[in-house]
Coordinates of C-alpha atoms in Angstrom, one line a residue:
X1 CA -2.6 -18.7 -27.2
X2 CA -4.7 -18.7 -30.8
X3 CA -7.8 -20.7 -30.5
X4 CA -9.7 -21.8 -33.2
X5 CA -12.1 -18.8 -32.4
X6 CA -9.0 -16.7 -33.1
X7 CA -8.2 -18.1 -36.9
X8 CA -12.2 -17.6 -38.0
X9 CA -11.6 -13.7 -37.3
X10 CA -7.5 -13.6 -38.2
X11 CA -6.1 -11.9 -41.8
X12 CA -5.5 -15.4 -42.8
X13 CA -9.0 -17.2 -42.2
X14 CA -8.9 -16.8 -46.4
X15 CA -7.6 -20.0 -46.0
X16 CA -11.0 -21.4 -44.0
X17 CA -12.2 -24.3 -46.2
X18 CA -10.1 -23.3 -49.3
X19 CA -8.8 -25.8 -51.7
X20 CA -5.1 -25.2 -51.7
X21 CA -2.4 -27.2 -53.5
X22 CA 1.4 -27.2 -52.3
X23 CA 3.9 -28.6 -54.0
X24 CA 6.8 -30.1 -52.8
X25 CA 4.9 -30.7 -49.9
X26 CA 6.7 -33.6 -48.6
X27 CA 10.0 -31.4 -48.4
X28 CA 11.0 -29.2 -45.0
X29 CA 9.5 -26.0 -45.8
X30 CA 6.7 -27.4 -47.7
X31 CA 5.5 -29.6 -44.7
X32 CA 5.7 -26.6 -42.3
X33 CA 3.3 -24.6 -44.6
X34 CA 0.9 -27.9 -44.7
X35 CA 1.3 -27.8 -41.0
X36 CA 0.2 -24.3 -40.8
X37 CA -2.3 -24.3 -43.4
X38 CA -4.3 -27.3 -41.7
X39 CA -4.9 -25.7 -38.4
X40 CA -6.0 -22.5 -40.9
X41 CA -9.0 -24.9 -41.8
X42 CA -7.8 -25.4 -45.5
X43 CA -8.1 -28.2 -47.6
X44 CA -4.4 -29.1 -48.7
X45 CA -3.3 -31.0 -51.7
X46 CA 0.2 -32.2 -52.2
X47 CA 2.0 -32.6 -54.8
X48 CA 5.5 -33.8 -54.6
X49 CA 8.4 -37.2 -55.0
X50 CA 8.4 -39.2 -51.7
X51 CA 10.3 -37.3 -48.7
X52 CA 13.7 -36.4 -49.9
X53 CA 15.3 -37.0 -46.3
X54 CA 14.9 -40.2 -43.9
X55 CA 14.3 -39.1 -41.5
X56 CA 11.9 -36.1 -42.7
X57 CA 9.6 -33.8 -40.9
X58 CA 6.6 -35.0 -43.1
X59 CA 6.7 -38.2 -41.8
X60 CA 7.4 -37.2 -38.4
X61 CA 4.3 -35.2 -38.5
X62 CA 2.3 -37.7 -40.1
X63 CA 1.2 -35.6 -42.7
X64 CA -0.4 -38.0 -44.9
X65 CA -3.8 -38.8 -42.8
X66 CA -4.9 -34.9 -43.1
X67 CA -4.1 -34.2 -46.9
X68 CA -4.8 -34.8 -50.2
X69 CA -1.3 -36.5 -51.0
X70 CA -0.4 -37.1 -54.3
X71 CA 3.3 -38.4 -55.2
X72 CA 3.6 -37.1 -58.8
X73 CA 6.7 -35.4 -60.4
X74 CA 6.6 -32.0 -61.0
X75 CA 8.1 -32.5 -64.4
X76 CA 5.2 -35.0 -65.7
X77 CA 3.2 -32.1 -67.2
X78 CA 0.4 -34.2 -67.8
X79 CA -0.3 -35.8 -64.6
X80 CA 0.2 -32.3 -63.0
X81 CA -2.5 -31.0 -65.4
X82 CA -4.9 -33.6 -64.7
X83 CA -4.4 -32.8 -60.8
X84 CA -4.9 -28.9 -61.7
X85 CA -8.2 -29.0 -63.3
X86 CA -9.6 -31.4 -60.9
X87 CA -8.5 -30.1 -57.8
X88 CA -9.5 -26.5 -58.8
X89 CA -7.2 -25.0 -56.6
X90 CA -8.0 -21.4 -55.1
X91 CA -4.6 -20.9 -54.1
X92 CA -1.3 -22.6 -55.3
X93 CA 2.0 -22.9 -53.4
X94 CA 5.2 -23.7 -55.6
X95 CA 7.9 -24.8 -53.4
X96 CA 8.8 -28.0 -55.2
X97 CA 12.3 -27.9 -56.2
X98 CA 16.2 -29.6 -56.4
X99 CA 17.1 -27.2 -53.4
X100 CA 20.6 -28.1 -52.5
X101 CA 23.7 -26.0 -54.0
X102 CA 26.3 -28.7 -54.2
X103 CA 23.6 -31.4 -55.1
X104 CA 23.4 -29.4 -58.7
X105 CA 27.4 -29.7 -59.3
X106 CA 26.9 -33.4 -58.5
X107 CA 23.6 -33.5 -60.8
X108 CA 22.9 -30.2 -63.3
X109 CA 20.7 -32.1 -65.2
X110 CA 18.1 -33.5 -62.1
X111 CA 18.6 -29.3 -61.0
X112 CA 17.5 -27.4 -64.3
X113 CA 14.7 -29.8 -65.0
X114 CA 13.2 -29.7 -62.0
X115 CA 13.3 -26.0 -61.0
X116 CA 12.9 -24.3 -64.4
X117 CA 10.6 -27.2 -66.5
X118 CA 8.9 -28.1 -63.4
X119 CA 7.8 -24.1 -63.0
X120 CA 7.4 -24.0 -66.6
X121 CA 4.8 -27.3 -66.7
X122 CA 2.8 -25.6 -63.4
X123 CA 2.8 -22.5 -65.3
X124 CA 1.3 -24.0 -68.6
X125 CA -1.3 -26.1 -66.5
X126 CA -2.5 -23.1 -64.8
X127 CA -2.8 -21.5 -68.2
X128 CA -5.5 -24.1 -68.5
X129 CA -8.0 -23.4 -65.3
X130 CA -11.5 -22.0 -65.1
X131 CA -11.4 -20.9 -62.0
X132 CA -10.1 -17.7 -60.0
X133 CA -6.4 -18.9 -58.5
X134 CA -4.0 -17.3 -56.4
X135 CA 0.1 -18.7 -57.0
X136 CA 3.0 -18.0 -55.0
X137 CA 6.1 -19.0 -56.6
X138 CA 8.8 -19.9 -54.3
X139 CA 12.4 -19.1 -55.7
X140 CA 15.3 -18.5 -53.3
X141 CA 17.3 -15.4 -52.8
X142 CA 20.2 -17.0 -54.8
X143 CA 18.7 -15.9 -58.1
X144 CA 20.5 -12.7 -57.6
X145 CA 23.6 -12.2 -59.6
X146 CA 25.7 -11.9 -56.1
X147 CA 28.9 -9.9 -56.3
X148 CA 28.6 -10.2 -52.8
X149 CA 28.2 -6.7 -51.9
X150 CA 27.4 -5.5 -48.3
X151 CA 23.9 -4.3 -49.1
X152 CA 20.9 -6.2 -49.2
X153 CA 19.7 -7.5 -52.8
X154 CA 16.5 -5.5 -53.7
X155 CA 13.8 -7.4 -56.1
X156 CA 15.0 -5.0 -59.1
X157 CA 19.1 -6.4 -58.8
X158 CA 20.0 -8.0 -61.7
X159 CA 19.2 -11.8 -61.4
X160 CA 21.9 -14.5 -62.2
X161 CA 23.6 -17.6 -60.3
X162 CA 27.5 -18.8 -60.4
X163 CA 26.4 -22.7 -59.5
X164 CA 23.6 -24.7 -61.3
X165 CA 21.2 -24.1 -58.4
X166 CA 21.2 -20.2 -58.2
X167 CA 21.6 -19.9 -62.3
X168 CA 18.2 -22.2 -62.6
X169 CA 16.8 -20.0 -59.6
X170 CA 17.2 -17.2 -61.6
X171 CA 16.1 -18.8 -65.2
X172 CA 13.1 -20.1 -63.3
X173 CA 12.4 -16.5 -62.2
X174 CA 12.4 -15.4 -66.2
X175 CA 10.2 -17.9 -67.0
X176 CA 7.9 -17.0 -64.9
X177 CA 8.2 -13.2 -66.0
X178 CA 7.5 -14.1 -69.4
X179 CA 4.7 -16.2 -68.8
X180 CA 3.1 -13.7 -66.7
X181 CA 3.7 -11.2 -69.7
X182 CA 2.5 -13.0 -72.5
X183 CA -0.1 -15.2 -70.9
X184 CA -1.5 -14.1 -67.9
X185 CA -3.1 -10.8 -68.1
X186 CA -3.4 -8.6 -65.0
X187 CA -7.3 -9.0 -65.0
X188 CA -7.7 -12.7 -65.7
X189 CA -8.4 -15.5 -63.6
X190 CA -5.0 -16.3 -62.2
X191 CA -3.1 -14.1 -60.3
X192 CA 0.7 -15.1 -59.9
X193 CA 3.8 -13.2 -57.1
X194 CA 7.0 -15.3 -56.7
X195 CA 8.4 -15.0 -53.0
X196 CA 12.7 -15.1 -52.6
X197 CA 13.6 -16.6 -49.0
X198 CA 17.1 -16.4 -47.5
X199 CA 18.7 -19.5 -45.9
X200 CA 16.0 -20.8 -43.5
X201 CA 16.5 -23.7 -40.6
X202 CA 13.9 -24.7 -37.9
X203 CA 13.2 -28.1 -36.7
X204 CA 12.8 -31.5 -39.3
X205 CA 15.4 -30.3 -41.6
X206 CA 17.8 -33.6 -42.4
X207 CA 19.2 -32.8 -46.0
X208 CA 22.6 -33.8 -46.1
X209 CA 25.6 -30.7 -46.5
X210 CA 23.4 -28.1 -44.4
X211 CA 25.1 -26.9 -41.7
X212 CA 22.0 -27.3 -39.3
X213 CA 21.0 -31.1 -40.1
X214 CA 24.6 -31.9 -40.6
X215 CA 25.3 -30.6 -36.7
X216 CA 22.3 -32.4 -35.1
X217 CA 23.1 -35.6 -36.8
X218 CA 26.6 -35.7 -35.9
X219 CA 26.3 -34.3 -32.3
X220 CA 23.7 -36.7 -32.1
X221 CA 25.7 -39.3 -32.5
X222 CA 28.5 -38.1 -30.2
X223 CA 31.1 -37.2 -33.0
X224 CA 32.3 -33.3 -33.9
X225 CA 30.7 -31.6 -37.0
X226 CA 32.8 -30.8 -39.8
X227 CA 32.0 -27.0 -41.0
X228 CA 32.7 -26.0 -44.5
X229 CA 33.5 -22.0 -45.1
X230 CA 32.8 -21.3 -41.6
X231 CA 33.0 -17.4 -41.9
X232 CA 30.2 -17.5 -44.8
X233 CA 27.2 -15.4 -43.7
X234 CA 23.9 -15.8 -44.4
X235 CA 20.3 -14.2 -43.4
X236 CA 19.2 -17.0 -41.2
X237 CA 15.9 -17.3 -40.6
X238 CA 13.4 -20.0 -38.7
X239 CA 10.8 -21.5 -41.2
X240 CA 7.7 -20.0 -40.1
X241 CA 9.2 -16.6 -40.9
X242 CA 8.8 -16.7 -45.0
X243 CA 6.0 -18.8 -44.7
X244 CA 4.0 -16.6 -43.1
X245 CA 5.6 -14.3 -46.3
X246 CA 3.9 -16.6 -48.0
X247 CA 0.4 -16.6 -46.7
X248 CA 0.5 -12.8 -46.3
X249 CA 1.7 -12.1 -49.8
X250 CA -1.4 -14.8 -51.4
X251 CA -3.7 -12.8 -48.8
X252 CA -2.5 -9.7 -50.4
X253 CA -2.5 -11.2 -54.3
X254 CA -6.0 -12.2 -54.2
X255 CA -7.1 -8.9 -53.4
X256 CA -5.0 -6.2 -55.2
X257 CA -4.6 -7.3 -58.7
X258 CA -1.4 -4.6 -59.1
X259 CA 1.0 -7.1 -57.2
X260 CA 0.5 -9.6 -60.4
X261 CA 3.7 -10.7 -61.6
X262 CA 5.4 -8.7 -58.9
X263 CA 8.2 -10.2 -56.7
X264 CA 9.0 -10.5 -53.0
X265 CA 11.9 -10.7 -50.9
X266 CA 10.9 -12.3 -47.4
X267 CA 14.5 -12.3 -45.3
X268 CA 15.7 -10.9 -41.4
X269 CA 16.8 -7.4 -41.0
X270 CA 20.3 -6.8 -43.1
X271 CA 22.1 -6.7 -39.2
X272 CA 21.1 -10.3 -38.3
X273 CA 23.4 -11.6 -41.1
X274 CA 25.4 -14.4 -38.7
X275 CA 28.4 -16.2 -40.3
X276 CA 28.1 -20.4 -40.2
X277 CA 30.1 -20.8 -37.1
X278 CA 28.4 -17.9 -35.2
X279 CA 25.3 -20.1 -36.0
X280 CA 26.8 -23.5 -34.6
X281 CA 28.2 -21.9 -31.8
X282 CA 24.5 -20.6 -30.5
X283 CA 23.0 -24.1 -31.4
X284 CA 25.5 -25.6 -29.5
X285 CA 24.8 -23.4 -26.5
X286 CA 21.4 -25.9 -26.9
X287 CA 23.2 -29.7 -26.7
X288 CA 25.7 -31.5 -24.6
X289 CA 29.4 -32.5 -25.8
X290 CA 29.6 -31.1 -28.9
X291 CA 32.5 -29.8 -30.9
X292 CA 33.3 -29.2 -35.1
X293 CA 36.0 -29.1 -36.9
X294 CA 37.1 -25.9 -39.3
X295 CA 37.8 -27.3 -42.5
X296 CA 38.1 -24.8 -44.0
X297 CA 38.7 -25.4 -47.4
X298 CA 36.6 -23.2 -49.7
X299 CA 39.4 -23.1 -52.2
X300 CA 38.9 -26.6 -53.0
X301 CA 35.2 -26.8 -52.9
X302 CA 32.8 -25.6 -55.8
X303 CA 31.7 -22.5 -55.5
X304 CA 29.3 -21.3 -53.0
X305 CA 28.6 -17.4 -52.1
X306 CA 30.3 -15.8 -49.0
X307 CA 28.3 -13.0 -48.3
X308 CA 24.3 -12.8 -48.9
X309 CA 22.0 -10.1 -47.6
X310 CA 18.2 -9.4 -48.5
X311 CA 16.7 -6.4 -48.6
X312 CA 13.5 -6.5 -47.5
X313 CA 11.9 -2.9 -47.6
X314 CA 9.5 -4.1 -50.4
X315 CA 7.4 -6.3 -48.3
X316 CA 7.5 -4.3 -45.4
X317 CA 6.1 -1.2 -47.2
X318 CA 3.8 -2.9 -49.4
X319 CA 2.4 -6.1 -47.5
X320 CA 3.2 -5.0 -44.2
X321 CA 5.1 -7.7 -43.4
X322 CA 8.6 -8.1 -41.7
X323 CA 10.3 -10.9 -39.8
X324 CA 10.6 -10.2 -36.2
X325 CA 12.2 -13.1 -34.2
X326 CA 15.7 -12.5 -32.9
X327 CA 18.8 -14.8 -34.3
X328 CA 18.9 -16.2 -30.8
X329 CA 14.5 -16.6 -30.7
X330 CA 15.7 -18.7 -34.4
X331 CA 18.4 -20.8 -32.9
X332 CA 16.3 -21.8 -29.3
X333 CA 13.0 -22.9 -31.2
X334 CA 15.5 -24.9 -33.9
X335 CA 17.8 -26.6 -31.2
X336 CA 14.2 -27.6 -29.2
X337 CA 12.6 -28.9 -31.7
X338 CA 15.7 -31.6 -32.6
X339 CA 16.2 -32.1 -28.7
X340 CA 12.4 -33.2 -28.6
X341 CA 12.7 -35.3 -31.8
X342 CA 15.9 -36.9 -30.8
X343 CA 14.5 -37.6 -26.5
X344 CA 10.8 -38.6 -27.9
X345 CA 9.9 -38.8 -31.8
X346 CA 6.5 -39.8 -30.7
X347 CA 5.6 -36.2 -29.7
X348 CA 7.1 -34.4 -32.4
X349 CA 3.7 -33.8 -34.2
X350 CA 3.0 -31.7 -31.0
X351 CA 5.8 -30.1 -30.7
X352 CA 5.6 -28.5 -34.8
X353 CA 2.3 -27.2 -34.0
X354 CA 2.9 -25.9 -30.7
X355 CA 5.8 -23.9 -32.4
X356 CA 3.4 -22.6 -35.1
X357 CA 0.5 -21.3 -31.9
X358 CA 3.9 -20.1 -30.4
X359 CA 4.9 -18.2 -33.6
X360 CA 1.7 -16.9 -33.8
X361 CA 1.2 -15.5 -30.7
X362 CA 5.0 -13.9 -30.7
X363 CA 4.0 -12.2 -33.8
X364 CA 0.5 -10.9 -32.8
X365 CA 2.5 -9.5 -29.1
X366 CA 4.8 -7.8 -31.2
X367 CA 1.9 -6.1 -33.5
X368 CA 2.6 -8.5 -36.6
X369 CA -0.3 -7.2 -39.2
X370 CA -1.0 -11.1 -40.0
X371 CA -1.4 -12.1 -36.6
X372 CA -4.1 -9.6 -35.6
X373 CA -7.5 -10.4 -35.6
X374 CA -10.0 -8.4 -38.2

């Protein structure tokens, strides 16, 4: 098991005592990489709206009592700026976000404004530090123009988006090109890499219409899930996966100014694509009497993409980084994390960091370059 011992001498004990800021902290994947980052030594700010989910894993954690917790909008540029400049921040995380696919047919508006002018105002209020920083810019894999090929996406496809989500995915990703291009010159203080993540579950996910929080709640409750465009495949992966992407690719940023500006695809191996109901079926393997229902009925739903792959070669061959736990690894840590929540909520902060040391030590068994110490 990692000891404390063990982080002071790992790849990532950068983080040891560094002022960090995430935003959208108070989200699923943002309060996993707090999780992580506090028993790394740093010290976290967090930026974000109030938890988007009730329950959420942020409050489950209880979060609030080890960070800096701010609840400012991503789009007030000036109270972002004034946070900026007097946090100082020696490395930035950008996961704040509308992340929901059929939430921006429902609200466009709330969707561009948040993920492109949000970017754009942390963009302009890094433009204004003194101070060497290191950004990772979380987008999502959807900014790819999919024609839903059976090849993984590679970070020079053509970017694009069908639905308001993926189409401001892919603007935000622009944005942040030009910026990088006109303002932030390869050997100036801030250094910026953007990170594209498939679909990722893991424990403390409730947002409403994924397929993950959407079974637990129901099968929780005793009914049957309702599954929307069961065959649809996806690269599933659990949450610690792409953030440790993350971590690895700011580790990497902060010392080899040539990744400036340079993207990253952080996704499972192209043959661990699983379709929605291969991924029910395996949770359910996890829960007593539970059933679903195959709706079926993509033709009367907006659209949403059938077939998405990453390719992943990029990170592998220039951070050294690759996801390594099987689909089956993915589903048993998901489906006991909800068991535990849903038998005793009480223990839940235990539980998310016992499944970060467990992460940990699977990836330092199976020679992950992060996990090792140096």
């Amino acid at each position: 098991m990692i000891t404390n011992s063990d982080y002071q001498k790992s790849y990532f004990k950068i983080f040891n005592e560094s002022s960090v800021i995430v935003t959208g902290h108070t989200g699923f994947k943002g309060s996993w990489l707090v999780a992580w980052l506090n028993q790394l030594g740093a010290r976290v700010t967090g930026l974000a709206l109030d938890p988007p989910s009730k329950p959420s894993h942020f409050e489950a954690i209880s979060l609030t009592d080890s960070i800096q917790d701010h609840r400012i909008n991503i789009c007030d540029k000036e109270a972002l700026q004034s946070l900026i400049k007097k946090t100082k921040p020696e490395f930035v995380f950008h996961l704040a976000a509308q992340p929901l696919v059929r939430q921006s047919y429902l609200d466009p508006f709330e969707t561009y404004t948040t993920n492109v002018l949000g970017t754009l105002n942390l963009l302009e209020a890094l433009r204004l530090l003194e101070n060497r920083c290191t950004a990772v810019f979380i987008t999502s894999d959807k900014c790819y123009d999919n024609v839903e090929w059976v090849w993984g996406y590679r970070e020079t496809d053509l970017l694009g988006g069908k639905d308001p989500y993926s189409a401001s995915k892919g603007a935000a990703e622009l944005l942040i090109r030009s910026h990088v291009k006109s303002f932030f010159p390869q050997g100036g203080l801030v250094r910026i890499a953007i990170g594209r993540a498939g679909n990722v579950i893991g424990g403390g996910d409730w947002a409403h219409e994924r397929i993950v929080p959407d079974s637990v709640r129901s099968w929780a409750k005793g009914e049957s899930v309702q599954l929307r465009n069961s065959q649809a495949t996806r690269p599933w992966q659990h949450v610690l996966e792409p953030l440790s992407g993350y971590l690895s690719l700011a580790v990497e940023l902060q010392q080899r100014a040539e990744l400036h500006g340079e993207p990253f695809n952080f996704g499972p191996p192209a043959h661990q694509n699983h379709t929605v109901l291969d991924l029910v079926k395996a949770m359910s393997q996890y829960w007593d009497k539970v059933s679903w229902e195959d709706l079926d009925t993509s033709q009367e739903n907006p659209y949403e993409s059938g077939l998405l792959k990453l390719n992943c070669d990029k990170a592998l061959q220039i951070l050294d980084w690759q996801a390594f736990l099987s689909f089956q690894e993915t589903v048993r840590m998901t489906a006991e994390w909800y068991s535990s929540y849903y038998e005793n909520p009480s223990t839940i902060r235990d539980v998310t960091l016992s499944h970060i040391r467990k992460y940990e030590d699977f990836a330092r068994g199976r020679g992950m370059r992060w996990a090792q110490q140096v």
